[in-house]
């Protein structure tokens, strides 16, 4: 049940508990218990809404920043990552294999705001050697959901 | 001027599903639960193989019976699923959908006046294909109390000296019924005793929600008297690729291939390359789609229970077949009224044979959002009917 449950709520966290138990073919109380268990374990870390900000009148811009750092002895990358992810404008921080170390995803109101974050906050961290900022021009797909077009039923009328 | 038309063709009735769809297409805000095709797109890696075949210039005919590589994969797949081995060289024919295989199979086996047994409710093509092949169709009316399975007694009763072929349509469209191993063993005994042949249409074989599908070819003595039909449309959401296949004894496949070669030449080449990928690497896609169908199936069964609508639990395909007899209307009246009042289209059971009277086919090849709205409307509709408000 766990895998299916997670897959369903990952797509729709607002699904009715009763319906969730029906489509999984289990009792509602089992779903409630399982959710509580997964929340306590930290498997379920939150219930978020996927918003296509481009669809609003609000100004917003997002960027992906490649960061090269010097790892600190005994701490590896964890300490630096924490210093970066504590900034609220930072959406995600990943440790990456390959040509650079950390990938930082950031959301800002304007290009200026993002630029200020990189120059004043990120680059100011001692262990940060270099950064390369990539501004997102258009989001096609996010969190497994295609943002650019609405799904419509493409099936034509056919018999039999 | 005399008529240019063949009587045999003119006399065939048009499909009963059509009428409903014509009305639905005039109603922009209507919800349809009528479509009998997966709502998923073909998995991307399968589409990509089709694209790659085009890019590589694989745009020629394949051999008449199909791409060798595909026939080998088909045989491997059947062995993996049913433990039965076919020879890819002469026991497989790749066809333009399972539909073509039904037509070719009947034409290859029927002599004028032979009787073909057609259990109903079932897919609407069997009867016209049998008629066009020169057979006399004989309908076996399946019963709700048997969960629309075919019983040995029903089969025995329908067999005459003229009976040549039994069509076995399970997992079933429109009822969602399945035949389990013990059911198959019971009818196999009669089939062997009476020396008749079977055309087993297993197009929904991947969509079963109890145990894995068992084919009649896996029952001892049945492989040598069965044409087993399957395809890619339902399992891999590949309806538009038009690709199916038939497996059977070499002498029947040879005659089917002869008709196929003169009528069709070969199945579409691009689709055949994509199908190789489907059989090789498509198991996970099937599993995922099946899980999704199963969730919707549970949701519908629960909704019916909640509104007190009688429905046996179907374990196959993507249809449920609730009973609407309590309302004292024909299936056609119920479906028409439901469409008029609540703007939801479901197909009357009678479109699939007289024994579908009193039932409604509801397809769950639709998103949960659509099904949720449709069930709210159905509940409102049956409540109004019970209160005499309509």
Short mmCIF file of N, CA and C in Angstrom, two decimals, chain A residues 3-4 7-8 12 15 18-19 21-26 153-160, chain B residues 15 17-18 21 35 37-39 41 123-125 288 291 295 298-299 302 365-366 368 372:
data_model
loop_
_atom_site.label_atom_id
_atom_site.label_comp_id
_atom_site.label_asym_id
_atom_site.label_seq_id
_atom_site.Cartn_x
_atom_site.Cartn_y
_atom_site.Cartn_z
N UNK A 3 3.73 2.25 -1.34
CA UNK A 3 4.22 2.82 -2.60
C UNK A 3 3.07 3.52 -3.35
N UNK A 4 1.93 2.84 -3.45
CA UNK A 4 0.80 3.41 -4.17
C UNK A 4 0.28 4.67 -3.47
N UNK A 7 2.59 7.50 -4.17
CA UNK A 7 2.46 7.95 -5.56
C UNK A 7 1.20 8.80 -5.75
N UNK A 8 0.11 8.37 -5.12
CA UNK A 8 -1.15 9.11 -5.29
C UNK A 8 -1.07 10.48 -4.62
N UNK A 12 -1.58 14.29 -5.78
CA UNK A 12 -2.75 14.99 -5.27
C UNK A 12 -2.82 14.88 -3.76
N UNK A 15 -6.39 14.87 -1.83
CA UNK A 15 -7.38 13.81 -2.05
C UNK A 15 -8.10 13.46 -0.74
N UNK A 18 -11.36 9.28 2.50
CA UNK A 18 -12.29 8.18 2.21
C UNK A 18 -12.00 7.62 0.81
N UNK A 19 -11.87 8.55 -0.14
CA UNK A 19 -11.61 8.13 -1.52
C UNK A 19 -10.27 7.41 -1.64
N UNK A 21 -8.83 5.61 0.61
CA UNK A 21 -8.96 4.24 1.12
C UNK A 21 -9.73 3.37 0.12
N UNK A 22 -10.73 3.95 -0.54
CA UNK A 22 -11.51 3.18 -1.52
C UNK A 22 -10.64 2.76 -2.70
N UNK A 23 -9.90 3.70 -3.27
CA UNK A 23 -9.14 3.32 -4.46
C UNK A 23 -7.95 2.42 -4.13
N UNK A 24 -7.48 2.47 -2.88
CA UNK A 24 -6.41 1.57 -2.49
C UNK A 24 -6.94 0.22 -2.02
N UNK A 25 -8.26 0.16 -1.83
CA UNK A 25 -8.87 -1.10 -1.38
C UNK A 25 -8.54 -1.46 0.05
N UNK A 26 -8.35 -0.44 0.92
CA UNK A 26 -8.07 -0.70 2.33
C UNK A 26 -9.03 0.12 3.21
N UNK A 153 -8.85 15.49 -23.79
CA UNK A 153 -9.11 14.15 -24.30
C UNK A 153 -8.97 14.17 -25.82
N UNK A 154 -7.96 13.47 -26.32
CA UNK A 154 -7.69 13.50 -27.75
C UNK A 154 -8.40 12.39 -28.50
N UNK A 155 -9.13 11.56 -27.75
CA UNK A 155 -9.74 10.39 -28.40
C UNK A 155 -10.92 10.80 -29.27
N UNK A 156 -10.96 10.24 -30.47
CA UNK A 156 -12.06 10.56 -31.37
C UNK A 156 -13.18 9.55 -31.22
N UNK A 157 -14.33 9.93 -31.74
CA UNK A 157 -15.47 9.01 -31.69
C UNK A 157 -15.24 7.86 -32.66
N UNK A 158 -15.33 6.67 -32.14
CA UNK A 158 -15.15 5.51 -33.01
C UNK A 158 -16.05 4.37 -32.53
N UNK A 159 -16.58 3.62 -33.47
CA UNK A 159 -17.31 2.41 -33.12
C UNK A 159 -16.78 1.28 -33.97
N UNK A 160 -16.83 0.07 -33.59
CA UNK A 160 -17.35 -0.40 -32.32
C UNK A 160 -16.42 -0.06 -31.16
N UNK B 15 -23.48 -0.53 -35.64
CA UNK B 15 -23.20 -0.70 -34.22
C UNK B 15 -24.09 0.18 -33.35
N UNK B 17 -23.50 1.33 -30.43
CA UNK B 17 -22.79 2.32 -29.61
C UNK B 17 -22.83 3.68 -30.31
N UNK B 18 -22.82 3.61 -31.63
CA UNK B 18 -22.70 4.80 -32.46
C UNK B 18 -23.72 5.89 -32.10
N UNK B 21 -22.90 8.12 -29.22
CA UNK B 21 -21.79 9.03 -29.44
C UNK B 21 -22.20 10.20 -30.32
N UNK B 35 -16.20 5.53 -24.00
CA UNK B 35 -15.07 5.16 -24.86
C UNK B 35 -14.40 3.87 -24.41
N UNK B 37 -11.32 2.80 -25.12
CA UNK B 37 -9.88 2.81 -25.40
C UNK B 37 -9.14 3.49 -24.27
N UNK B 38 -7.91 3.04 -23.97
CA UNK B 38 -7.17 3.60 -22.85
C UNK B 38 -7.06 5.12 -22.93
N UNK B 39 -7.06 5.79 -21.77
CA UNK B 39 -6.91 7.25 -21.75
C UNK B 39 -5.45 7.64 -21.61
N UNK B 41 -1.49 7.98 -22.93
CA UNK B 41 -0.72 8.03 -24.16
C UNK B 41 0.17 6.80 -24.21
N UNK B 123 -18.18 -8.03 -27.37
CA UNK B 123 -17.73 -7.09 -28.40
C UNK B 123 -18.59 -7.22 -29.65
N UNK B 124 -18.90 -6.10 -30.26
CA UNK B 124 -19.93 -6.08 -31.31
C UNK B 124 -19.47 -6.62 -32.66
N UNK B 125 -18.19 -6.91 -32.83
CA UNK B 125 -17.72 -7.31 -34.16
C UNK B 125 -17.87 -8.80 -34.49
N UNK B 288 1.88 -0.09 -14.19
CA UNK B 288 1.46 1.22 -13.70
C UNK B 288 0.04 1.57 -14.19
N UNK B 291 -2.52 -0.59 -12.37
CA UNK B 291 -2.78 -0.12 -11.01
C UNK B 291 -3.76 1.05 -11.03
N UNK B 295 -7.53 1.22 -9.37
CA UNK B 295 -7.99 2.22 -8.40
C UNK B 295 -9.34 2.79 -8.82
N UNK B 298 -12.10 0.21 -8.25
CA UNK B 298 -12.53 0.17 -6.85
C UNK B 298 -13.43 1.36 -6.53
N UNK B 299 -13.06 2.49 -7.07
CA UNK B 299 -13.85 3.70 -6.82
C UNK B 299 -15.28 3.53 -7.37
N UNK B 302 -17.30 1.02 -5.33
CA UNK B 302 -17.69 1.64 -4.05
C UNK B 302 -18.84 2.64 -4.26
N UNK B 365 -11.90 4.04 -18.45
CA UNK B 365 -10.71 4.59 -19.12
C UNK B 365 -10.83 6.12 -19.12
N UNK B 366 -11.07 6.66 -17.93
CA UNK B 366 -11.24 8.11 -17.74
C UNK B 366 -10.54 8.53 -16.48
N UNK B 368 -9.84 10.20 -12.80
CA UNK B 368 -10.61 10.16 -11.56
C UNK B 368 -11.54 11.37 -11.46
N UNK B 372 -15.41 10.90 -10.87
CA UNK B 372 -16.00 11.46 -9.65
C UNK B 372 -17.26 12.28 -10.01
#
